Every structure is written in structure tokens, then in C-alpha cells.
Amino acid sequence: MRCPKCLLCLSALLTLLGLKVYIEWTSESRLSKAYQGPQDTRPGPTPASPEPTLPANLSARLGHTGPLPSAYWNQQQWRLGSLPGGDSAEAGGCQAWGAAAAAEIPDFKSYPKSLRRFLLSAACRSFPPWRPGSGSGQVASCSGTDVPYLLLAVKSEPGRFAERQAVRETWGGPAPGVRLLFLLGSPEGEGGPDLSSLVAWENHRYSDLLLWDFLDVPFNRTLKDLLLLAWLGEHCPGVSFVLQASDDAFVRTPALLEHLRGLPPSWAQGLYLGEVFTQAKPLRKPRGPFYVPQSFFKGHYPAYASGGGYVIAGRLAPWLLQAAARVAPFPFDDVYTGLCFRALGLAPRDHKGFRTAWPADQTADPCTFRDLLLVQPLSPQNSIRLWKQLQDPQFQC
Ligand SMILES: *[C@@H]1O[C@H](CO)[C@@H](O)[C@H](O)[C@H]1NC(C)=O
Ligand SMILES: *[C@@H]1O[C@H](CO)[C@@H](O)[C@H](O)[C@H]1NC(C)=O
């Protein structure tokens, strides 16, 4: 080739191409780590004892050794973690935490709107039930002989009627020892249609909705966990296990029951079971999903079970509430639950039958599900089809 300029151009192009491939490769591998954990996630270190404890100083539990980062969450956690019985809403009511965050975080104004809104109200954690007009359809407490072995607590949103109905018609249907509840915020969404009368009717018809008067947005999901824990303490303290799942999950309830009944008691007592991510790190791409700014949080996430669906031991409910009073608010509900378990000294257990990033093209063959316990996400249509196939006595793989 007699063209030195062409050669130069060509090599420059090749370098650029190489760089692009490298950048894509690194960002992808980081992404997959943060979302789904590496494919070979192993259960975290096995706890020495299944008994939860909550030490006066949480720093060591949460892995905060060495110099304290200046990020807001880390600072708050350091304070809260060594306050005996501390509560983030303590000084000046629940709005104070948010106001202080807004004032103290130098680049607060550049945070995504949802995160700003989260921080402003994050310390407000007590909300009254949302009561539809006539007050009918109230969810009954678990009574004497009717204490469920497994409570299916499904996080939904008011407008997701079809998802809820599919759960009722499939894996959440009536079964001995099993009870189904949906967790919802207010049906009076901000700027959306007012679904109050529809939700009120649904509640009257099925009496399986736990409704609270807060805005039902993703960053408010932790409220559903905390309010459920409080509800359990008051209305269902004897429940053995609680499945926390999203309404697009598909659960092989009979297989899950069998698995739970077969657990060694020492595991069952401190159970936190699901698809466990042990290596997840915060994503730092502004405007990307799950973005967490450097000025808000530094460090790794704790090992946690994916929020698509996990099972906890019912007896841990009061412990988790106590831990939550000492763990600073975090926008992602599943990471937050992981933090609370870590504060209690309990590790999640990974189970290969929980698959929460299920590829949409793998739902056709019911045999794929033979060894699985929980899959997410699945559409209402696919859930119904699959449930029928799996119930069929002729079904064989
Ligand atoms: C809590 O423990 C950490 C590390 O274990 C320590 O650096 C810190 O000073 C302790 N805080 C209090 C208030 O004792
Ligand atoms: C959560 O709900 C509360 C009460 O309705 C609301 O003030 C807050 O802004 C909501 N959080 C987010 C992130 O929108």
C-alpha cells in the first residue's frame, strides 16, 4: 500500500474500534454483575448461629471499617448504627432527615427526580391504611386455627389488576396452609387516573389487599416491606414463612412448600432464601437504571436476595423492624432488606430454583420449570398457561 495517510487512518480506526469493544465489554460485565450477580453466585458465608442479634454498634456488621467515606448514606449510617435504638426520624419529625440530606449533599440538585423525592420523604415510614369508602373488605387477621404456614405477600400496584388476578387464578390460589395478600399504596396516583373505586370493589370482592396511604412508586416499595412487617407483628405473628414477591413472579407453590417443610430447623429459623447476589455494586451511570450517585453511597451492596421473590422466616419480622430503625434509608427495597439482614448477622441462602431475570423466550416449554421454585418476570397469560400445563396429570418431562 503506497498511502501512508491511509495506513494512519486505518490504524486509528482499528484503535477506536478496539476501544469501543473494550468499553462495551467492561460496562456490560459491570452491569450484569450489578443486576444479576455473576452466574455462579454462591451463598454468602454461613452464619454461625441462626439467632438474630442487633449489636449496639453496627459498623463492623455492615463492614464499615477504615476511614469513613463522606457519602451521605455512609455518614448517616455511621451515626445511626451506633445509636442505641436510634431512629432516623428522631430529631424534628420525619421530614427533617430529607431536608438535611438536601442541604448537606453538594450535588443534590443533579440527582434524578425520583431519588430526590425518595430522600425528601425517606424517613417518613409510618402511613395509615387506605380505606375505601364503605370500609368493607378489610383484610382479616390470622386467627387461632387459621395461622398460615406460608404467607404469599405480593407487591403490586393499584393499576395492575390483571397481574393480581393471574396470581389468584394460579400459584396464589387457595391451598391448605397458604394465604395470599397483595401490598399496595394509594390508588389515588399522582397525575394518573383515580383508581379508588375499582380498587375498592376489588378489595370488597377478594379481601386480599393491604392498602396504605402513600404514593405507589418504585422507591416507596421499602414502605410495603416495613408496613407488612408491622402488620405481621400485630395480625399474624405466628406465620412460619413469608414469601415476598412481585406480582409478575410465578411460583411453584407446592414445590416451594415441600422445600420449606424439608429444611433443617436451624436453617428455617433464620431463613432468607432466594436468588442471592453477592458481588453487586452500585451503578454509577447517571440517567441509567438503578443509578446511585457517589455523593450518596460508597461501597459494595451487602449480599441480598433479588426482590423478584424471596422467602423469610416469619419469626424474624420484629427483628427486621428493629434493624430497619437502625439502618439508614436506601432507595432499593431488596438491597435494603439485605442491609437489615446483615445488621442482624444473618446471611441469605442462595437457591438455584429462584430465577429473577427470566428470559422471555424461555417460557414455552413447561419442562424448563421442573426444578425451579420461582421465576420472574412472567406475563399473566404465560403464568396461566404454565400453571395449567403443570397441573395437568398427564404432564411429563
Ligand atoms: C463502632 O465501631 C467502629 C468500628 O468497629 C468504630 O470505629 C467506631 O468508633 C464505633 N463507634 C462507636 C460510637 O463506638
Ligand atoms: C412516597 O410516598 C410519600 C407519601 O405519599 C410521598 O410523599 C413520597 O414523595 C413518595 N416517594 C417518592 C419517591 O415519590
Short mmCIF file of C-alpha atoms and ligand atoms in Angstrom, two decimals:
data_model
loop_
_atom_site.label_atom_id
_atom_site.label_comp_id
_atom_site.label_asym_id
_atom_site.label_seq_id
_atom_site.Cartn_x
_atom_site.Cartn_y
_atom_site.Cartn_z
CA MET A 1 0.00 0.00 0.00
CA ARG A 2 1.53 3.30 -1.10
CA CYS A 3 -0.51 5.62 1.05
CA PRO A 4 0.95 6.44 4.47
CA LYS A 5 -2.10 8.57 5.33
CA CYS A 6 -4.42 5.66 4.61
CA LEU A 7 -2.33 3.46 6.84
CA LEU A 8 -2.52 6.02 9.60
CA CYS A 9 -6.28 6.31 9.18
CA LEU A 10 -6.68 2.57 9.20
CA SER A 11 -4.67 2.09 12.37
CA ALA A 12 -6.55 4.94 14.05
CA LEU A 13 -9.84 3.32 13.08
CA LEU A 14 -8.74 -0.05 14.38
CA THR A 15 -7.68 1.51 17.68
CA LEU A 16 -11.04 3.21 18.04
CA LEU A 17 -12.85 0.00 17.25
CA GLY A 18 -10.78 -1.86 19.84
CA LEU A 19 -11.53 0.83 22.39
CA LYS A 20 -15.26 0.64 21.70
CA VAL A 21 -15.32 -3.12 22.08
CA TYR A 22 -13.35 -2.82 25.31
CA ILE A 23 -15.67 -0.16 26.75
CA GLU A 24 -18.76 -2.14 25.86
CA TRP A 25 -17.30 -5.26 27.29
CA THR A 26 -16.33 -3.69 30.59
CA SER A 27 -19.57 -1.79 31.04
CA GLU A 28 -21.59 -4.87 30.22
CA SER A 29 -19.74 -7.09 32.61
CA ARG A 30 -20.16 -4.46 35.31
CA LEU A 31 -23.85 -4.18 34.54
CA SER A 32 -24.50 -7.87 34.66
CA LYS A 33 -22.66 -8.06 37.96
CA ALA A 34 -24.75 -5.36 39.48
CA TYR A 35 -28.09 -6.61 38.22
CA GLN A 36 -27.94 -10.34 38.34
CA GLY A 37 -24.77 -11.13 40.11
CA PRO A 38 -22.31 -13.40 38.41
CA GLN A 39 -23.84 -16.62 37.15
CA ASP A 40 -22.16 -18.68 39.83
CA THR A 41 -23.40 -16.79 42.86
CA ARG A 42 -22.72 -18.89 45.91
CA PRO A 43 -24.45 -18.45 49.21
CA GLY A 44 -22.70 -15.96 51.44
CA PRO A 45 -20.79 -17.09 54.48
CA THR A 46 -22.95 -19.36 56.56
CA PRO A 47 -23.90 -17.68 59.80
CA ALA A 48 -22.51 -19.29 62.90
CA SER A 49 -25.91 -19.14 64.54
CA PRO A 50 -29.40 -18.76 63.13
CA GLU A 51 -30.28 -16.46 66.02
CA PRO A 52 -30.50 -12.82 65.02
CA THR A 53 -28.75 -10.24 67.19
CA LEU A 54 -28.55 -6.47 66.94
CA PRO A 55 -25.34 -5.10 68.44
CA ALA A 56 -25.12 -1.57 69.83
CA ASN A 57 -22.57 -0.65 67.20
CA LEU A 58 -23.44 -1.86 63.70
CA SER A 59 -20.30 -0.59 61.94
CA ALA A 60 -18.44 -3.88 61.97
CA ARG A 61 -21.55 -5.86 60.96
CA LEU A 62 -22.10 -3.66 57.95
CA GLY A 63 -18.44 -3.90 57.01
CA HIS A 64 -17.67 -0.26 57.76
CA THR A 65 -14.11 -0.35 58.89
CA GLY A 66 -11.40 2.03 57.87
CA PRO A 67 -11.88 5.70 57.09
CA LEU A 68 -15.48 6.86 56.88
CA PRO A 69 -16.48 7.93 53.34
CA SER A 70 -18.05 11.37 53.02
CA ALA A 71 -21.08 9.99 51.14
CA TYR A 72 -24.35 10.95 52.83
CA TRP A 73 -25.70 7.47 53.42
CA ASN A 74 -22.41 6.25 54.89
CA GLN A 75 -22.27 9.23 57.24
CA GLN A 76 -25.85 8.75 58.34
CA GLN A 77 -25.39 5.03 58.82
CA TRP A 78 -22.32 5.58 60.95
CA ARG A 79 -24.31 7.84 63.26
CA LEU A 80 -27.44 5.69 63.31
CA GLY A 81 -25.57 2.41 63.61
CA SER A 82 -24.04 3.35 66.93
CA LEU A 83 -27.09 5.00 68.47
CA PRO A 84 -28.77 2.55 70.79
CA GLY A 85 -32.32 2.18 69.49
CA GLY A 86 -31.74 5.03 67.10
CA ASP A 87 -34.37 6.15 64.68
CA SER A 88 -33.77 8.23 61.59
CA ALA A 89 -36.96 10.18 62.18
CA GLU A 90 -35.90 11.00 65.70
CA ALA A 91 -34.98 14.66 65.55
CA GLY A 92 -37.59 17.05 64.22
CA GLY A 93 -40.04 14.61 62.63
CA CYS A 94 -39.67 12.52 59.52
CA GLN A 95 -39.21 15.41 57.10
CA ALA A 96 -36.05 16.56 58.87
CA TRP A 97 -33.88 13.77 57.51
CA GLY A 98 -34.78 14.67 53.94
CA ALA A 99 -34.31 18.39 54.46
CA ALA A 100 -30.89 17.74 55.99
CA ALA A 101 -29.97 15.45 53.11
CA ALA A 102 -30.93 18.10 50.56
CA ALA A 103 -28.87 20.69 52.40
CA GLU A 104 -25.83 18.52 53.00
CA ILE A 105 -25.41 16.72 49.68
CA PRO A 106 -23.42 19.11 47.49
CA ASP A 107 -24.84 17.89 44.16
CA PHE A 108 -28.36 17.06 45.40
CA LYS A 109 -29.87 19.21 42.65
CA SER A 110 -28.31 17.00 39.99
CA TYR A 111 -29.86 13.81 41.44
CA PRO A 112 -32.64 12.20 39.38
CA LYS A 113 -36.07 13.44 40.44
CA SER A 114 -37.17 10.07 41.83
CA LEU A 115 -34.10 9.89 44.05
CA ARG A 116 -34.58 13.45 45.27
CA ARG A 117 -38.17 12.64 46.14
CA PHE A 118 -37.08 9.47 47.85
CA LEU A 119 -34.59 11.28 50.03
CA LEU A 120 -37.01 14.05 50.97
CA SER A 121 -39.53 11.60 52.41
CA ALA A 122 -37.43 8.51 53.15
CA ALA A 123 -37.51 8.84 56.92
CA CYS A 124 -41.34 9.00 56.92
CA ARG A 125 -42.23 5.39 57.43
CA SER A 126 -45.50 5.26 59.19
CA PHE A 127 -48.56 5.59 56.98
CA PRO A 128 -52.20 4.89 57.79
CA PRO A 129 -54.13 2.23 55.89
CA TRP A 130 -56.00 3.47 52.84
CA ARG A 131 -59.66 2.72 53.45
CA PRO A 132 -62.11 2.55 50.61
CA GLY A 133 -65.46 4.27 51.19
CA SER A 134 -67.62 1.63 52.88
CA GLY A 135 -64.77 0.11 54.90
CA SER A 136 -65.75 -3.36 53.69
CA GLY A 137 -63.32 -5.99 52.52
CA GLN A 138 -60.89 -5.40 55.33
CA VAL A 139 -58.15 -7.99 55.47
CA ALA A 140 -58.74 -10.39 58.35
CA SER A 141 -56.11 -11.15 60.94
CA CYS A 142 -54.73 -14.66 61.17
CA SER A 143 -56.76 -16.23 63.94
CA GLY A 144 -56.24 -19.25 66.17
CA THR A 145 -56.60 -22.20 63.85
CA ASP A 146 -56.05 -20.14 60.73
CA VAL A 147 -52.38 -19.18 61.07
CA PRO A 148 -50.81 -19.74 57.65
CA TYR A 149 -47.67 -21.79 57.22
CA LEU A 150 -46.72 -19.69 54.21
CA LEU A 151 -47.95 -16.16 53.58
CA LEU A 152 -47.65 -15.01 49.98
CA ALA A 153 -47.06 -11.24 50.24
CA VAL A 154 -47.15 -9.90 46.72
CA LYS A 155 -46.05 -6.37 45.92
CA SER A 156 -48.38 -4.96 43.32
CA GLU A 157 -49.51 -1.51 42.19
CA PRO A 158 -53.12 -0.34 42.05
CA GLY A 159 -53.35 -0.42 38.24
CA ARG A 160 -52.00 -3.96 37.88
CA PHE A 161 -55.38 -5.72 38.08
CA ALA A 162 -54.51 -8.39 35.51
CA GLU A 163 -51.30 -9.37 37.30
CA ARG A 164 -53.16 -9.78 40.57
CA GLN A 165 -55.97 -11.79 39.02
CA ALA A 166 -53.46 -14.11 37.35
CA VAL A 167 -51.80 -14.75 40.72
CA ARG A 168 -55.20 -15.53 42.30
CA GLU A 169 -56.03 -17.93 39.49
CA THR A 170 -52.68 -19.71 39.61
CA TRP A 171 -49.97 -20.01 42.24
CA GLY A 172 -51.71 -17.82 44.79
CA GLY A 173 -54.98 -19.74 44.70
CA PRO A 174 -56.49 -21.28 47.84
CA ALA A 175 -54.37 -24.08 49.33
CA PRO A 176 -54.09 -25.53 52.85
CA GLY A 177 -51.67 -23.52 54.99
CA VAL A 178 -51.25 -20.81 52.38
CA ARG A 179 -52.60 -17.27 52.43
CA LEU A 180 -52.35 -14.62 49.74
CA LEU A 181 -52.09 -10.85 50.29
CA PHE A 182 -51.25 -8.03 47.93
CA LEU A 183 -49.37 -4.97 49.15
CA LEU A 184 -50.40 -1.68 47.59
CA GLY A 185 -50.02 2.03 48.04
CA SER A 186 -52.77 4.53 47.45
CA PRO A 187 -54.87 4.09 44.29
CA GLU A 188 -55.05 7.88 44.02
CA GLY A 189 -51.88 8.09 41.96
CA GLU A 190 -50.30 11.46 41.36
CA GLY A 191 -51.33 12.79 37.98
CA GLY A 192 -52.80 9.42 36.96
CA PRO A 193 -56.40 8.22 36.79
CA ASP A 194 -58.13 7.78 40.13
CA LEU A 195 -58.49 4.02 40.58
CA SER A 196 -60.07 4.28 44.02
CA SER A 197 -63.49 2.90 43.15
CA LEU A 198 -62.07 0.00 41.14
CA VAL A 199 -59.63 -0.95 43.87
CA ALA A 200 -62.39 -0.57 46.48
CA TRP A 201 -64.54 -3.01 44.51
CA GLU A 202 -61.67 -5.45 44.14
CA ASN A 203 -60.98 -5.24 47.86
CA HIS A 204 -64.64 -5.86 48.66
CA ARG A 205 -64.68 -8.85 46.30
CA TYR A 206 -61.46 -10.56 47.43
CA SER A 207 -60.47 -9.06 50.80
CA ASP A 208 -56.83 -9.69 49.98
CA LEU A 209 -55.46 -6.18 49.57
CA LEU A 210 -53.33 -4.46 52.19
CA LEU A 211 -53.60 -0.82 51.18
CA TRP A 212 -51.70 2.11 52.61
CA ASP A 213 -51.98 5.77 52.02
CA PHE A 214 -48.70 6.57 50.32
CA LEU A 215 -47.77 7.15 46.71
CA ASP A 216 -47.20 3.80 45.00
CA VAL A 217 -43.89 4.35 43.19
CA PRO A 218 -40.88 2.01 42.98
CA PHE A 219 -38.79 3.94 45.52
CA ASN A 220 -41.61 3.57 48.05
CA ARG A 221 -41.51 -0.23 47.94
CA THR A 222 -39.49 -0.44 51.14
CA LEU A 223 -42.54 1.07 52.85
CA LYS A 224 -44.52 -2.00 51.80
CA ASP A 225 -41.93 -4.26 53.44
CA LEU A 226 -41.86 -2.27 56.65
CA LEU A 227 -45.62 -1.86 56.90
CA LEU A 228 -46.07 -5.56 56.19
CA LEU A 229 -43.61 -6.43 58.98
CA ALA A 230 -45.59 -4.23 61.35
CA TRP A 231 -48.87 -5.81 60.18
CA LEU A 232 -47.43 -9.30 60.73
CA GLY A 233 -46.41 -8.39 64.26
CA GLU A 234 -49.91 -7.22 65.04
CA HIS A 235 -52.12 -9.50 62.99
CA CYS A 236 -50.17 -12.62 62.08
CA PRO A 237 -47.27 -13.18 64.48
CA GLY A 238 -47.41 -16.98 64.19
CA VAL A 239 -46.78 -17.28 60.45
CA SER A 240 -43.92 -19.68 59.67
CA PHE A 241 -42.69 -18.26 56.38
CA VAL A 242 -43.37 -15.20 54.25
CA LEU A 243 -42.73 -15.08 50.53
CA GLN A 244 -42.13 -11.52 49.38
CA ALA A 245 -42.63 -11.49 45.65
CA SER A 246 -43.52 -9.11 42.88
CA ASP A 247 -46.77 -9.59 41.02
CA ASP A 248 -45.03 -10.75 37.83
CA ALA A 249 -43.43 -13.69 39.61
CA PHE A 250 -44.51 -17.28 39.01
CA VAL A 251 -44.18 -19.63 41.95
CA ARG A 252 -44.50 -23.38 42.01
CA THR A 253 -46.22 -23.15 45.36
CA PRO A 254 -46.48 -26.92 46.07
CA ALA A 255 -42.76 -27.38 45.33
CA LEU A 256 -41.86 -24.38 47.48
CA LEU A 257 -43.93 -25.76 50.38
CA GLU A 258 -42.18 -29.09 50.05
CA HIS A 259 -38.79 -27.41 50.07
CA LEU A 260 -39.63 -25.34 53.16
CA ARG A 261 -41.01 -28.35 55.04
CA GLY A 262 -37.77 -30.21 54.35
CA LEU A 263 -35.42 -27.53 55.67
CA PRO A 264 -33.31 -28.30 58.74
CA PRO A 265 -34.81 -26.32 61.66
CA SER A 266 -31.59 -24.37 62.18
CA TRP A 267 -31.86 -23.02 58.63
CA ALA A 268 -35.57 -22.44 58.78
CA GLN A 269 -35.37 -20.23 61.86
CA GLY A 270 -33.23 -17.55 60.29
CA LEU A 271 -34.36 -18.10 56.72
CA TYR A 272 -33.67 -15.54 53.98
CA LEU A 273 -33.85 -17.58 50.80
CA GLY A 274 -33.77 -16.60 47.16
CA GLU A 275 -31.52 -15.75 44.26
CA VAL A 276 -28.62 -14.19 46.08
CA PHE A 277 -26.33 -11.54 44.62
CA THR A 278 -23.06 -11.39 46.47
CA GLN A 279 -20.96 -9.14 44.26
CA ALA A 280 -23.30 -6.31 43.40
CA LYS A 281 -22.02 -2.77 43.26
CA PRO A 282 -23.92 0.46 42.79
CA LEU A 283 -24.32 1.58 39.19
CA ARG A 284 -22.78 4.96 38.52
CA LYS A 285 -24.26 5.87 35.17
CA PRO A 286 -26.40 8.98 35.56
CA ARG A 287 -29.80 8.54 33.94
CA GLY A 288 -29.20 4.76 33.83
CA PRO A 289 -31.45 2.40 35.78
CA PHE A 290 -30.56 1.90 39.45
CA TYR A 291 -28.19 4.89 39.37
CA VAL A 292 -26.65 5.69 42.74
CA PRO A 293 -24.54 8.87 42.96
CA GLN A 294 -21.10 8.74 44.59
CA SER A 295 -22.10 11.51 46.95
CA PHE A 296 -24.96 9.36 48.27
CA PHE A 297 -23.45 5.91 48.78
CA LYS A 298 -19.97 4.42 48.69
CA GLY A 299 -19.08 0.77 48.97
CA HIS A 300 -20.49 -2.58 47.91
CA TYR A 301 -24.00 -3.79 48.42
CA PRO A 302 -24.49 -6.46 51.05
CA ALA A 303 -25.31 -9.95 49.85
CA TYR A 304 -29.05 -9.77 49.19
CA ALA A 305 -31.82 -11.83 47.68
CA SER A 306 -33.31 -10.45 44.48
CA GLY A 307 -36.56 -8.57 45.07
CA GLY A 308 -38.35 -10.60 42.39
CA GLY A 309 -39.09 -13.13 45.12
CA TYR A 310 -37.55 -14.42 48.34
CA VAL A 311 -38.69 -16.20 51.47
CA ILE A 312 -38.07 -15.12 55.05
CA ALA A 313 -38.85 -16.79 58.36
CA GLY A 314 -41.93 -15.20 59.90
CA ARG A 315 -40.37 -15.03 63.33
CA LEU A 316 -37.83 -12.52 62.02
CA ALA A 317 -40.45 -9.83 61.39
CA PRO A 318 -39.97 -7.95 64.70
CA TRP A 319 -36.20 -8.28 64.38
CA LEU A 320 -36.22 -6.81 60.89
CA LEU A 321 -38.30 -3.88 62.10
CA GLN A 322 -35.80 -3.21 64.86
CA ALA A 323 -32.94 -3.42 62.40
CA ALA A 324 -34.70 -1.06 60.00
CA ALA A 325 -34.82 1.57 62.72
CA ARG A 326 -31.01 1.45 62.74
CA VAL A 327 -30.29 1.17 59.01
CA ALA A 328 -30.38 4.41 57.03
CA PRO A 329 -32.96 4.54 54.20
CA PHE A 330 -31.84 3.20 50.85
CA PRO A 331 -33.85 3.52 47.61
CA PHE A 332 -33.88 -0.15 46.52
CA ASP A 333 -36.12 -2.39 48.60
CA ASP A 334 -34.20 -5.62 48.09
CA VAL A 335 -30.82 -4.06 48.87
CA TYR A 336 -32.38 -2.50 51.96
CA THR A 337 -33.68 -5.88 53.14
CA GLY A 338 -30.17 -7.26 52.58
CA LEU A 339 -28.75 -4.48 54.76
CA CYS A 340 -31.23 -5.23 57.55
CA PHE A 341 -30.42 -8.95 57.49
CA ARG A 342 -26.74 -8.15 57.57
CA ALA A 343 -27.31 -5.88 60.56
CA LEU A 344 -28.95 -8.86 62.29
CA GLY A 345 -25.95 -11.07 61.49
CA LEU A 346 -27.95 -13.36 59.18
CA ALA A 347 -26.78 -14.33 55.69
CA PRO A 348 -29.02 -15.01 52.70
CA ARG A 349 -29.17 -18.51 51.31
CA ASP A 350 -28.94 -18.94 47.59
CA HIS A 351 -31.24 -21.39 45.85
CA LYS A 352 -30.77 -22.19 42.19
CA GLY A 353 -34.53 -22.64 41.83
CA PHE A 354 -35.12 -18.88 42.20
CA ARG A 355 -34.61 -17.17 38.85
CA THR A 356 -35.45 -13.50 38.75
CA ALA A 357 -34.13 -12.38 35.38
CA TRP A 358 -36.03 -14.97 33.40
CA PRO A 359 -35.62 -14.57 29.64
CA ALA A 360 -38.97 -14.01 27.94
CA ASP A 361 -38.23 -16.58 25.22
CA GLN A 362 -37.87 -19.48 27.65
CA THR A 363 -41.43 -19.88 28.80
CA ALA A 364 -42.71 -22.15 26.04
CA ASP A 365 -41.52 -25.47 27.45
CA PRO A 366 -43.01 -26.32 30.86
CA CYS A 367 -40.23 -28.84 31.43
CA THR A 368 -37.80 -25.97 31.90
CA PHE A 369 -39.64 -25.25 35.14
CA ARG A 370 -39.43 -28.73 36.56
CA ASP A 371 -36.67 -27.96 39.06
CA LEU A 372 -37.48 -24.31 39.63
CA LEU A 373 -39.38 -22.75 42.52
CA LEU A 374 -39.82 -19.14 41.44
CA VAL A 375 -39.42 -17.43 38.09
CA GLN A 376 -39.76 -13.75 37.32
CA PRO A 377 -40.90 -11.94 35.25
CA LEU A 378 -43.74 -13.76 33.55
CA SER A 379 -46.80 -12.21 31.91
CA PRO A 380 -50.27 -13.01 33.31
CA GLN A 381 -51.04 -15.01 30.14
CA ASN A 382 -47.88 -17.09 30.42
CA SER A 383 -48.46 -17.69 34.12
CA ILE A 384 -51.94 -19.04 33.47
CA ARG A 385 -50.84 -21.25 30.59
CA LEU A 386 -47.91 -22.62 32.53
CA TRP A 387 -49.93 -23.26 35.66
CA LYS A 388 -52.46 -25.28 33.66
CA GLN A 389 -49.71 -27.29 31.99
CA LEU A 390 -48.00 -28.05 35.29
CA GLN A 391 -51.30 -29.06 36.94
CA ASP A 392 -52.16 -31.47 34.16
CA PRO A 393 -51.93 -35.05 35.49
CA GLN A 394 -50.71 -36.15 32.06
CA PHE A 395 -47.77 -33.75 32.31
CA GLN A 396 -44.45 -35.48 31.95
CA CYS A 397 -40.94 -34.46 31.00
C1 LIG B 1 -18.26 1.49 66.14
O1 LIG B 1 -17.32 0.56 65.62
C2 LIG B 1 -16.39 1.12 64.71
C3 LIG B 1 -15.55 0.00 64.08
O2 LIG B 1 -15.79 -1.24 64.61
C4 LIG B 1 -15.55 2.16 65.41
O3 LIG B 1 -14.62 2.72 64.51
C5 LIG B 1 -16.46 3.24 65.97
O4 LIG B 1 -15.71 4.19 66.69
C6 LIG B 1 -17.52 2.64 66.86
N1 LIG B 1 -18.46 3.69 67.24
C7 LIG B 1 -18.75 4.00 68.47
C8 LIG B 1 -19.68 5.12 68.72
O5 LIG B 1 -18.28 3.37 69.41
C1 LIG B 2 -43.67 8.05 48.77
O1 LIG B 2 -44.92 8.37 49.33
C2 LIG B 2 -44.95 9.57 50.09
C3 LIG B 2 -46.34 9.71 50.68
O2 LIG B 2 -47.34 9.69 49.71
C4 LIG B 2 -44.60 10.74 49.18
O3 LIG B 2 -44.57 11.94 49.95
C5 LIG B 2 -43.21 10.49 48.57
O4 LIG B 2 -42.90 11.54 47.68
C6 LIG B 2 -43.21 9.16 47.85
N1 LIG B 2 -41.84 8.85 47.41
C7 LIG B 2 -41.42 9.04 46.15
C8 LIG B 2 -40.06 8.57 45.85
O5 LIG B 2 -42.12 9.52 45.28
#
